[in-house]
XYZ file of C-alpha atoms in Angstrom:
758
model
C 39.553 140.666 145.974
C 40.238 138.170 143.186
C 42.331 139.950 140.527
C 40.230 138.336 137.802
C 36.909 139.446 139.293
C 35.121 141.688 136.748
C 34.244 144.048 139.513
C 37.917 144.760 140.130
C 39.067 148.134 138.693
C 41.409 148.103 135.696
C 45.107 148.555 136.248
C 46.532 151.912 135.237
C 49.310 151.299 132.741
C 51.131 154.497 133.689
C 51.129 154.175 137.449
C 50.940 150.400 137.561
C 48.212 150.804 140.187
C 44.522 150.298 140.258
C 42.478 153.427 140.003
C 40.033 153.962 142.800
C 37.003 156.221 143.028
C 36.943 156.950 139.285
C 33.821 156.867 137.199
C 33.894 155.226 133.870
C 32.262 158.197 132.143
C 34.841 160.541 133.670
C 37.671 158.908 131.718
C 38.302 159.522 128.051
C 37.381 156.590 125.824
C 40.863 156.466 124.355
C 42.777 156.591 127.587
C 45.533 154.043 127.220
C 45.405 152.906 130.821
C 41.751 151.976 130.734
C 40.093 148.993 129.027
C 37.904 149.887 126.047
C 35.715 146.779 126.404
C 32.155 147.246 127.806
C 31.354 145.588 131.090
C 29.298 142.450 130.959
C 28.879 142.168 134.702
C 26.643 144.525 136.630
C 26.366 143.590 140.317
C 23.553 144.845 142.457
C 24.881 147.778 144.537
C 22.891 146.492 147.470
C 25.092 143.461 147.594
C 28.367 145.408 147.617
C 30.442 145.126 150.703
C 32.863 147.610 152.120
C 35.659 146.454 149.926
C 33.623 147.311 146.832
C 32.839 150.889 147.890
C 34.698 152.476 144.964
C 32.118 150.937 142.616
C 29.224 152.845 144.193
C 29.892 155.708 141.803
C 28.604 153.545 138.875
C 24.912 153.666 138.308
C 22.928 150.607 137.358
C 21.381 152.334 134.369
C 24.764 153.313 133.035
C 26.130 149.823 133.272
C 23.026 148.357 131.629
C 23.313 150.841 128.774
C 26.846 149.751 128.102
C 25.830 146.111 128.145
C 22.993 146.743 125.702
C 25.332 148.504 123.327
C 27.766 145.619 123.414
C 24.992 143.106 122.634
C 23.930 145.209 119.670
C 27.421 145.154 118.276
C 27.531 141.373 118.554
C 24.140 141.065 116.821
C 25.237 143.298 113.925
C 28.341 141.247 113.377
C 26.390 137.947 113.273
C 23.615 138.695 110.732
C 21.782 141.467 108.908
C 19.152 141.912 111.520
C 16.034 140.557 109.824
C 17.801 137.681 107.885
C 16.192 138.685 104.608
C 19.365 139.426 102.597
C 19.558 136.805 99.792
C 23.188 137.621 98.958
C 24.317 136.387 102.355
C 22.521 133.089 101.842
C 24.095 132.654 98.402
C 27.529 133.397 99.799
C 26.996 130.848 102.557
C 25.902 128.170 100.040
C 28.859 128.898 97.791
C 31.225 128.628 100.714
C 29.684 125.266 101.711
C 29.984 123.885 98.188
C 33.530 125.139 97.893
C 34.445 123.625 101.251
C 33.087 120.170 100.318
C 34.646 120.395 96.879
C 38.047 120.976 98.414
C 37.507 118.033 100.734
C 36.574 115.776 97.816
C 39.621 116.894 95.847
C 41.840 116.169 98.842
C 40.307 112.678 99.177
C 40.930 112.002 95.472
C 44.543 113.099 95.816
C 45.034 110.873 98.854
C 43.489 107.885 97.056
C 45.632 108.561 93.988
C 48.781 108.647 96.105
C 47.754 105.391 97.796
C 47.031 103.765 94.413
C 50.371 104.870 92.981
C 52.165 103.566 96.057
C 50.296 100.265 95.845
C 51.139 99.846 92.175
C 54.768 100.751 92.770
C 54.999 97.966 95.350
C 52.798 95.278 93.774
C 53.469 96.031 90.112
C 56.975 97.420 89.728
C 57.843 98.171 86.133
C 60.943 95.999 86.399
C 58.760 92.916 86.807
C 57.429 93.307 83.278
C 60.956 92.509 82.081
C 61.080 89.214 83.963
C 59.890 85.933 82.445
C 56.524 84.648 83.626
C 57.941 81.200 84.371
C 61.158 79.837 85.910
C 63.889 80.124 83.281
C 65.641 77.138 81.811
C 68.782 75.696 83.328
C 70.871 73.405 81.162
C 73.142 71.060 83.086
C 76.480 70.289 81.482
C 78.682 67.288 82.133
C 82.253 67.763 83.270
C 83.368 67.805 79.616
C 80.813 70.482 78.670
C 78.255 68.271 76.911
C 74.594 68.978 77.812
C 73.014 66.245 79.919
C 69.663 67.673 81.029
C 67.508 70.764 80.780
C 64.963 71.895 83.321
C 62.505 74.758 83.002
C 61.148 76.836 80.150
C 63.085 77.829 77.035
C 63.407 81.607 77.192
C 64.619 83.840 74.413
C 66.591 87.039 74.703
C 64.487 90.234 74.968
C 63.486 91.866 71.702
C 63.283 95.546 70.768
C 60.030 96.135 68.890
C 61.362 99.302 67.285
C 64.088 97.283 65.536
C 61.825 94.514 64.238
C 60.616 94.545 60.607
C 57.244 96.325 60.336
C 55.420 93.178 59.214
C 56.481 91.355 62.419
C 55.021 94.056 64.680
C 51.944 94.436 62.475
C 51.144 90.712 62.575
C 50.738 90.803 66.368
C 48.975 94.163 66.420
C 46.510 93.120 63.686
C 45.330 89.953 65.429
C 45.723 90.913 69.097
C 45.111 94.683 69.406
C 44.460 96.631 66.221
C 44.171 100.020 67.974
C 47.234 99.417 70.159
C 48.969 102.635 69.114
C 45.886 104.812 69.709
C 44.252 103.656 72.960
C 45.428 104.406 76.503
C 45.596 100.920 77.991
C 42.085 99.640 77.416
C 40.037 99.639 74.228
C 36.344 100.433 74.874
C 35.459 99.679 71.257
C 37.197 96.329 71.440
C 35.425 95.482 74.696
C 32.009 96.338 73.210
C 32.765 94.398 70.028
C 33.844 91.326 71.991
C 30.766 91.569 74.237
C 28.484 91.792 71.208
C 30.088 88.778 69.526
C 29.982 86.751 72.747
C 26.285 87.492 73.224
C 25.589 86.401 69.672
C 27.634 83.216 70.135
C 25.962 82.340 73.416
C 29.262 82.192 75.347
C 32.763 83.582 75.649
C 34.298 83.318 72.184
C 36.295 86.543 71.974
C 38.258 88.662 74.417
C 38.619 92.400 74.577
C 41.985 92.597 76.331
C 44.596 94.864 74.803
C 48.269 94.012 74.481
C 48.887 96.240 77.503
C 46.327 94.294 79.536
C 47.855 90.987 78.431
C 51.275 92.198 79.564
C 49.763 93.254 82.897
C 48.146 89.838 83.309
C 51.215 87.827 82.279
C 53.714 89.817 84.315
C 51.794 90.700 87.479
C 48.618 88.647 87.911
C 47.416 85.070 88.091
C 44.844 83.408 85.877
C 41.833 83.806 88.192
C 38.734 85.011 86.355
C 37.376 87.354 89.011
C 36.162 90.937 88.927
C 38.838 92.009 91.414
C 41.588 90.611 89.198
C 40.118 92.380 86.152
C 40.042 95.697 88.034
C 43.666 95.234 89.019
C 44.505 94.391 85.421
C 42.956 97.658 84.204
C 44.759 99.686 86.876
C 48.106 98.100 86.019
C 47.438 98.701 82.318
C 46.957 102.422 83.029
C 50.112 102.310 85.126
C 52.142 100.784 82.284
C 50.749 103.228 79.729
C 51.640 106.169 81.984
C 55.283 105.169 82.410
C 56.225 103.232 79.264
C 56.121 104.051 75.576
C 54.124 101.931 73.146
C 57.247 100.317 71.721
C 58.483 99.490 75.226
C 55.165 97.833 76.081
C 55.176 95.841 72.829
C 58.810 94.836 73.372
C 58.101 93.447 76.828
C 54.996 91.673 75.591
C 56.831 89.962 72.713
C 59.721 89.008 75.009
C 57.527 87.102 77.474
C 54.500 85.758 75.578
C 54.076 81.962 75.387
C 54.377 80.218 71.988
C 53.870 76.569 72.965
C 56.392 73.724 73.297
C 57.526 75.278 76.611
C 58.960 78.224 74.629
C 58.611 81.824 75.835
C 59.505 84.951 73.900
C 59.672 85.777 70.206
C 63.418 85.137 69.996
C 63.132 81.591 71.352
C 60.027 80.844 69.254
C 61.607 82.011 65.988
C 64.660 79.852 66.648
C 62.637 76.869 67.879
C 60.184 76.690 64.983
C 62.073 78.262 62.077
C 65.730 78.277 63.093
C 66.196 82.011 62.554
C 66.271 85.325 64.406
C 63.091 87.449 64.738
C 64.577 90.073 62.408
C 64.690 87.514 59.561
C 61.093 86.254 59.818
C 59.036 86.592 56.631
C 55.387 87.626 56.613
C 54.034 84.078 56.745
C 56.312 83.063 59.630
C 55.451 86.197 61.604
C 51.738 85.533 60.998
C 52.035 81.927 62.166
C 53.804 82.951 65.381
C 51.260 85.699 66.023
C 48.494 83.152 65.558
C 49.945 80.832 68.213
C 49.300 83.325 71.027
C 45.585 82.491 71.120
C 46.088 78.772 71.888
C 49.822 77.975 71.959
C 49.589 74.448 73.323
C 46.880 73.395 70.875
C 48.264 75.197 67.803
C 51.996 74.488 68.187
C 53.102 73.642 64.607
C 55.360 70.825 65.796
C 52.268 68.855 66.804
C 49.455 70.552 64.838
C 50.875 72.002 61.639
C 47.492 72.059 59.900
C 45.907 74.048 62.718
C 48.851 76.462 62.808
C 48.529 77.082 59.049
C 44.797 77.793 59.327
C 45.500 80.279 62.092
C 48.264 81.818 59.950
C 45.689 82.498 57.222
C 43.416 84.208 59.752
C 46.252 86.509 60.836
C 47.126 87.367 57.231
C 43.476 88.259 56.638
C 43.522 90.506 59.690
C 46.643 92.260 58.394
C 44.911 92.912 55.077
C 41.778 94.139 56.814
C 43.825 96.509 58.974
C 45.620 97.932 55.935
C 49.027 96.509 56.818
C 49.031 94.391 53.651
C 47.406 94.869 50.280
C 45.054 92.104 49.088
C 47.660 91.062 46.554
C 50.353 90.830 49.232
C 48.010 88.812 51.419
C 47.304 86.323 48.632
C 51.028 85.943 48.008
C 51.717 84.643 51.544
C 52.318 80.875 51.464
C 51.662 78.294 54.212
C 54.814 78.010 56.259
C 56.916 75.007 57.194
C 58.663 74.471 60.489
C 62.029 72.798 61.016
C 62.056 69.322 59.507
C 63.636 67.891 62.651
C 63.264 69.453 66.047
C 66.434 70.278 67.954
C 67.749 67.385 69.979
C 65.676 67.224 73.115
C 67.590 66.879 76.346
C 65.966 64.909 79.144
C 64.201 67.120 81.632
C 65.132 64.800 84.441
C 67.612 62.091 85.387
C 68.570 60.736 88.781
C 71.670 62.922 88.826
C 69.867 65.989 87.445
C 67.119 65.761 90.066
C 69.735 65.596 92.809
C 71.951 68.444 91.601
C 69.289 70.853 90.297
C 68.497 72.659 93.613
C 72.191 73.378 94.111
C 72.486 74.491 90.481
C 69.642 76.989 90.894
C 71.235 78.352 94.053
C 74.518 78.818 92.226
C 72.872 80.480 89.226
C 70.947 82.894 91.475
C 68.247 85.085 89.934
C 68.265 84.497 86.190
C 66.055 85.877 83.449
C 67.264 83.888 80.468
C 68.478 80.377 79.838
C 71.685 79.572 81.653
C 74.099 76.659 81.841
C 75.719 75.104 84.895
C 78.664 72.728 84.687
C 78.422 69.612 86.824
C 80.869 66.916 87.921
C 79.161 64.091 85.988
C 81.436 62.034 83.730
C 79.336 60.905 80.714
C 81.449 57.829 80.028
C 81.372 56.653 83.645
C 77.633 57.310 83.736
C 77.131 55.080 80.697
C 79.244 52.353 82.293
C 77.230 52.571 85.510
C 73.935 52.260 83.648
C 75.299 49.332 81.646
C 76.429 47.258 84.635
C 73.074 47.812 86.350
C 71.213 46.635 83.228
C 73.386 43.524 82.977
C 73.217 42.565 86.640
C 70.315 40.123 86.329
C 68.295 41.764 89.068
C 64.986 40.097 88.248
C 62.389 42.000 90.280
C 64.925 43.787 92.525
C 66.070 47.385 92.238
C 69.644 48.656 92.323
C 71.498 51.916 92.868
C 75.082 52.993 92.269
C 77.057 56.086 93.253
C 80.578 56.812 92.040
C 82.585 59.750 93.346
C 86.135 60.984 93.470
C 87.905 60.877 96.796
C 87.190 64.601 97.260
C 83.415 64.078 96.934
C 82.824 64.943 93.257
C 80.022 62.657 92.089
C 80.893 61.363 88.618
C 78.099 58.797 88.136
C 74.745 58.126 89.747
C 72.104 55.500 89.057
C 69.059 55.683 91.313
C 67.163 52.687 89.900
C 66.752 50.382 86.964
C 64.679 52.909 84.952
C 64.092 56.610 85.554
C 61.115 56.550 83.173
C 59.439 53.837 85.258
C 60.364 55.293 88.634
C 62.125 58.649 89.229
C 62.540 57.794 92.926
C 66.283 58.105 93.561
C 67.302 55.107 95.650
C 70.860 56.385 95.866
C 69.820 59.580 97.643
C 66.254 59.378 98.914
C 66.078 55.787 100.183
C 67.174 55.061 103.760
C 67.971 51.392 104.354
C 69.824 49.247 106.892
C 73.500 49.045 105.828
C 74.294 45.706 107.441
C 77.981 45.035 107.952
C 79.098 48.038 105.894
C 78.396 49.976 109.108
C 81.203 48.004 110.803
C 83.559 50.523 109.225
C 82.736 52.887 112.094
C 83.100 50.177 114.760
C 86.622 49.344 113.638
C 87.510 53.016 113.137
C 86.549 53.659 116.766
C 88.722 50.682 117.750
C 91.713 52.027 115.801
C 91.211 55.419 117.434
C 91.228 53.681 120.820
C 94.719 52.348 120.132
C 93.956 48.929 118.677
C 95.552 47.634 115.493
C 94.533 45.024 112.916
C 96.688 42.546 114.793
C 94.853 43.160 118.071
C 92.601 40.296 119.100
C 88.934 39.948 119.902
C 86.936 37.027 121.237
C 84.835 35.489 118.474
C 82.602 33.409 120.695
C 78.901 33.703 121.603
C 78.035 36.602 123.860
C 74.922 38.119 125.432
C 74.663 41.898 125.839
C 71.688 43.166 127.851
C 69.539 40.278 126.676
C 70.719 40.563 123.071
C 72.527 37.557 121.563
C 74.342 38.429 118.340
C 75.251 35.485 116.149
C 77.541 34.848 113.213
C 75.605 34.080 110.048
C 77.525 30.879 109.318
C 77.109 29.585 112.873
C 80.900 29.335 113.332
C 82.836 30.860 116.234
C 86.640 30.871 116.111
C 87.490 32.080 119.592
C 90.339 34.563 119.973
C 91.117 36.013 116.513
C 92.760 39.154 115.138
C 90.718 42.177 114.161
C 91.872 41.726 110.552
C 90.510 38.187 110.519
C 87.284 39.229 112.218
C 86.798 42.018 109.676
C 87.579 39.737 106.723
C 84.971 37.169 107.772
C 82.628 39.916 108.989
C 82.066 38.412 112.408
C 78.939 39.795 114.042
C 80.015 38.643 117.488
C 83.385 40.377 117.170
C 81.710 43.632 116.051
C 79.302 43.488 118.998
C 82.144 42.878 121.463
C 84.185 45.758 119.974
C 81.180 48.098 120.167
C 80.798 47.211 123.858
C 84.519 47.570 124.471
C 85.130 50.994 122.852
C 81.688 52.334 123.741
C 78.568 52.992 121.696
C 79.158 56.742 121.880
C 82.580 56.390 120.274
C 81.111 54.367 117.412
C 78.442 57.023 116.894
C 81.118 59.736 117.004
C 83.129 57.941 114.313
C 80.025 57.777 112.109
C 79.229 61.450 112.675
C 82.813 62.473 111.934
C 82.655 60.701 108.577
C 79.441 62.490 107.653
C 76.561 60.206 108.701
C 73.666 62.493 109.655
C 70.753 60.068 109.968
C 69.546 59.112 113.474
C 71.663 56.461 115.205
C 70.219 54.802 118.350
C 72.404 54.668 121.427
C 72.550 50.876 121.652
C 75.030 48.101 120.943
C 73.096 46.717 117.960
C 74.261 49.620 115.772
C 77.523 47.759 115.190
C 75.631 45.336 112.942
C 74.059 48.100 110.858
C 70.564 48.381 112.298
C 70.292 52.171 111.794
C 69.262 53.396 108.347
C 71.457 55.430 105.987
C 71.452 56.489 102.339
C 73.831 55.039 99.777
C 75.210 58.496 98.923
C 76.003 59.317 102.538
C 77.599 55.943 103.278
C 79.724 56.100 100.114
C 80.961 59.551 101.158
C 81.962 58.092 104.551
C 84.149 55.493 102.799
C 85.578 58.333 100.690
C 86.791 59.886 103.935
C 88.974 56.820 104.573
C 90.243 56.863 100.985
C 91.006 60.593 101.136
C 92.472 60.578 104.632
C 90.249 63.448 105.765
C 86.698 63.964 106.942
C 83.961 64.790 106.377
C 83.737 64.363 102.613
C 80.666 66.227 101.315
C 79.223 64.814 98.083
C 78.828 67.516 95.448
C 77.586 67.621 91.895
C 78.766 71.044 90.673
C 82.158 71.800 89.221
C 82.429 75.263 90.742
C 81.935 75.489 94.490
C 81.011 78.738 96.172
C 83.147 79.893 99.039
C 81.914 79.058 102.495
C 80.731 81.691 104.931
C 82.632 82.265 108.155
C 80.105 80.298 110.217
C 80.099 77.371 107.823
C 83.883 77.415 107.718
C 84.056 77.178 111.506
C 81.440 74.454 111.859
C 82.402 72.248 108.907
C 86.172 72.229 108.960
C 87.906 69.292 107.301
C 90.080 67.242 109.649
C 92.852 64.842 108.775
C 92.762 61.189 109.753
C 96.045 60.201 111.400
C 98.183 58.437 108.849
C 98.572 55.298 110.949
C 94.811 55.055 111.475
C 94.164 55.473 107.742
C 96.714 52.748 106.916
C 95.160 50.412 109.480
C 91.649 50.977 108.102
C 92.838 50.378 104.533
C 94.485 47.167 105.727
C 91.171 45.999 107.180
C 89.220 46.969 104.052
C 91.798 45.174 101.904
C 91.428 41.997 103.947
C 87.688 42.059 103.279
C 88.323 41.526 99.552
C 90.131 38.326 100.476
C 87.125 37.277 102.531
C 83.445 38.136 102.129
C 84.138 40.574 99.297
C 86.310 38.329 97.128
C 83.847 38.674 94.208
C 84.936 42.328 94.024
C 88.651 41.628 93.685
C 90.610 43.600 91.068
C 94.054 43.469 89.512
C 94.946 46.684 91.366
C 94.861 47.518 95.057
C 91.237 47.685 96.119
C 89.432 48.138 99.411
C 85.828 47.583 100.390
C 83.202 45.998 102.588
C 80.104 43.889 102.046
C 76.837 44.300 103.917
C 73.516 42.475 104.101
C 70.491 43.239 106.239
C 68.175 40.590 107.647
C 66.774 38.049 105.185
C 68.607 39.671 102.294
C 66.377 42.744 102.263
C 69.334 45.003 101.475
C 72.676 43.997 99.984
C 75.604 46.415 99.773
C 79.151 46.691 98.567
C 81.112 49.887 99.090
C 84.778 50.304 98.329
C 87.460 52.275 96.537
C 90.316 51.767 94.116
C 92.464 54.334 92.380
C 90.723 57.694 92.754
C 87.176 56.282 92.628
C 84.898 55.471 95.554
C 81.840 53.446 94.536
C 78.808 52.261 96.481
C 76.270 49.694 95.267
C 72.906 48.758 96.806
C 70.468 46.042 95.728
C 67.042 45.367 97.229
C 63.283 45.680 96.843
C 61.375 48.937 97.149
C 58.839 47.327 99.470
C 61.612 46.015 101.754
C 60.612 42.391 101.222
C 63.229 39.638 101.647
C 65.417 38.467 98.762
C 66.366 34.872 99.554
C 69.962 34.212 98.570
C 70.857 37.885 98.079
C 73.988 39.050 99.908
C 76.528 41.823 99.608
C 79.280 39.494 98.441
C 77.172 38.405 95.464
C 75.466 40.672 92.944
C 76.506 44.013 94.568
C 80.175 42.952 94.641
C 79.958 41.816 91.026
C 78.361 45.102 89.925
C 81.115 46.989 91.771
C 83.852 44.883 90.142
C 82.444 45.213 86.625
C 82.104 48.970 86.957
C 85.613 49.373 88.356
C 87.162 47.288 85.570
C 85.595 49.590 82.974
C 86.085 52.837 84.865
C 89.760 52.226 85.681
C 90.388 50.510 82.315
C 92.086 47.526 83.919
C 92.129 43.846 83.070
C 89.773 41.561 84.983
C 91.094 39.097 87.535
C 92.165 35.834 85.895
C 94.437 34.056 88.356
C 92.831 32.408 91.412
C 93.089 34.344 94.630
C 94.366 32.666 97.786
C 91.731 33.118 100.436
C 92.049 32.651 104.180
C 90.519 29.280 104.997
C 88.449 30.839 107.758
C 87.260 33.712 105.594
C 84.324 31.816 104.135
C 81.551 34.146 103.046
C 78.997 33.922 105.865
C 76.445 35.680 103.676
C 76.457 32.900 101.096
C 75.544 30.075 103.483
C 72.515 29.224 105.506
C 71.841 30.810 108.874
C 71.903 28.035 111.467
C 71.864 27.982 115.243
C 74.280 25.044 115.229
C 75.672 22.389 112.895
C 73.505 19.263 113.287
C 76.202 16.690 112.550
C 79.616 16.256 110.981
C 78.279 14.669 107.807
C 76.264 17.769 107.004
C 79.294 19.923 107.690
C 81.421 17.746 105.431
C 78.813 17.882 102.680
C 78.742 21.642 102.955
C 82.517 21.825 102.834
C 82.626 19.592 99.762
C 79.931 21.612 98.056
C 81.802 24.800 98.855
C 85.016 23.414 97.464
C 83.308 22.244 94.280
C 81.569 25.567 93.886
C 84.868 27.367 94.355
C 86.597 25.186 91.773
C 83.756 25.629 89.321
C 83.788 29.368 89.922
C 87.523 29.656 89.273
C 87.274 27.541 86.155
C 84.266 29.562 85.052
C 86.218 32.795 85.372
C 88.902 31.440 83.065
C 86.468 29.983 80.522
C 84.327 33.111 80.488
C 87.276 35.057 79.107
C 87.250 32.837 76.000
C 83.481 32.933 75.546
C 82.395 29.813 77.489
C 79.920 29.894 80.370
C 80.409 27.160 83.004
C 77.686 26.622 85.619
C 76.880 24.099 88.329
C 73.220 23.285 88.901
C 71.481 22.681 92.195
C 71.634 18.922 91.627
C 75.408 19.071 91.167
C 75.368 18.848 87.383
C 77.685 21.090 85.388
C 76.550 22.806 82.189
C 78.696 24.464 79.536
C 77.277 27.038 77.125
C 78.395 30.103 75.155
C 78.421 33.318 77.172
C 75.685 35.866 76.591
C 77.700 39.002 77.059
C 77.391 39.235 80.814
C 80.456 38.791 82.984
C 78.817 37.717 86.176
C 78.021 34.644 88.239
C 74.419 33.629 88.829
C 72.837 34.561 92.127
C 73.139 31.889 94.825
C 70.218 29.502 95.265
C 67.435 30.456 97.683
C 68.100 29.775 101.326
C 65.886 29.242 104.315
C 65.871 31.964 106.903
C 66.256 29.959 110.090
C 67.507 32.718 112.358
C 66.503 32.105 115.987
C 63.838 34.472 117.334
C 66.279 36.006 119.828
C 68.662 37.232 117.087
C 67.655 40.794 116.330
C 71.002 41.867 114.921
C 71.635 42.575 111.266
C 73.150 39.938 109.079
C 76.564 40.384 107.549
């Protein structure tokens, strides 16, 4: 039999055996070995089998009686029998109400916890101490003089409890008269504002408290939506629960906007009245409190009359609130602001725009105005701007970058006028560098074991269908690398690129810091890939410094590099013999195409011109300065007659003379007879006849003689020029030490020449 069958006899606890043949009514009701529960199962005796014989002693009536008694007990426990007891119904209703009440209370507690958690994350109390706008950064030159300011003017935080009573009362009277009595929102103020707005037919008055204004300024945007208003109210309650009234007022006065890009009572008091908040008189406090309503429109520096009218309104509110007696209110006079505003620093310059992101990174998270010292030299910056103004650029633009050999940028001019165009052509523009890119071709050659005395074939060549040509149409055959570099031979550069390998030229450029894309083709030797002036100048600084890469920087203090950056950007030394060989080549260039840049001290550099004079460059170094100059048009249109050995070389020379405080060149310079400037002559496929060649030679000689004589006469105030018809004019100088740009030339480059010009 199944041990769980209800027909099975109970186990005797004493004997641990099942009793057999015992009647239920024969056992005492309290016998421990027997179950006291009534049987719920009464099988028909007729269906018993032999195994169930011991159960035959139980009668059907007896079992049914026990079952009936058990059902009665269950019925008594469930209700009162007839269900007419009203007390039971009341108890049941009370229990139901209590149960749902507890559930509602639990839901409220859960929602409150969620709301507190949400506010703690989205509206931390610490944020109410932060300014609502990016703080001001003042950039200082290397000598500590301010050069630019960017961002808002923020004052130091104020403590409302330490301010004179009339200063606090001015803001409370006009902005939130019941500030010290309400709990975040002012129902009376809301109703009053609603009533006035209905009467005015539009929104004329607001009902926000100072606490709500702090919540809006510190945590929310300016959207006028119901959801934002609900959040504002919740945050106001949050602030009132955790901060005292003086703490709320202090944070409000420290961050509120007063116009003229000034935030905070401290900054406003200094900006408009030149004094600390603790020294403000009643009229000054009232005027500042009145600005909060419309700071941009009522700023006294631009609308003194409007600010004074608003001051009178605030004084009237202080009298009405009982903060001033009528006599005291009448005694308040219209206030004056500073006769002259503090000297305004420019918010942007070419250098400031470039260095500002790095300055913000260095300053980190700031809550008040801070200063960052830069590498800019004010005197060199003025000299750079002067030589650009005096360059006679006509419609063209120009850019100049000057840096120390370690990469410290000391001057930067990104265009003729920042006010007209803030686009920084020294940093943002990417243009073809022309022959200035040959620096990397010859560096790869020196690395391959060549020297300036090594030779290269300066004769026409075809490389994979490309036919590079010399701009002057002259080919000298086997010449030294020094001579090829001095005359900026395109054919020699193409042959060297093919000889050392394009990849080695690209590697030399990458080592010196060029990051712009460089195509894997032989034409790169003539400067067909685009670079920025800043990056190319830094590459020349690597040769001057004897190490690479040189990273241009504009901040005086440099943060330490991380371990990964230290591993990936290690500075490497250029072998001394390679550096000397490169300086020898760059020096020879100033006796050739770059002779307009010659100085009275050792100088090194290279000219560059892209096709049709679209871009003209001169980059070089002398002393501890590395300077790059670019001239061209923003729309990349041709500039007939423009070449790197002309205006860019002259700008470079004039800047260097002033920057290094050296005398200008007076004695004539002996120039290699084959180092004629190919950029200053016409581009021709071939020389038509000897007479034309002779005429050109004579003209060149005359021009050279006139130029040398002009240099001498210019020093004594006489300007000597030769016209296009050969006539010579003499006139007083006009304060510009420069030669006029060469006359326009025809661009007669053959269609198959796709290489860059010198």
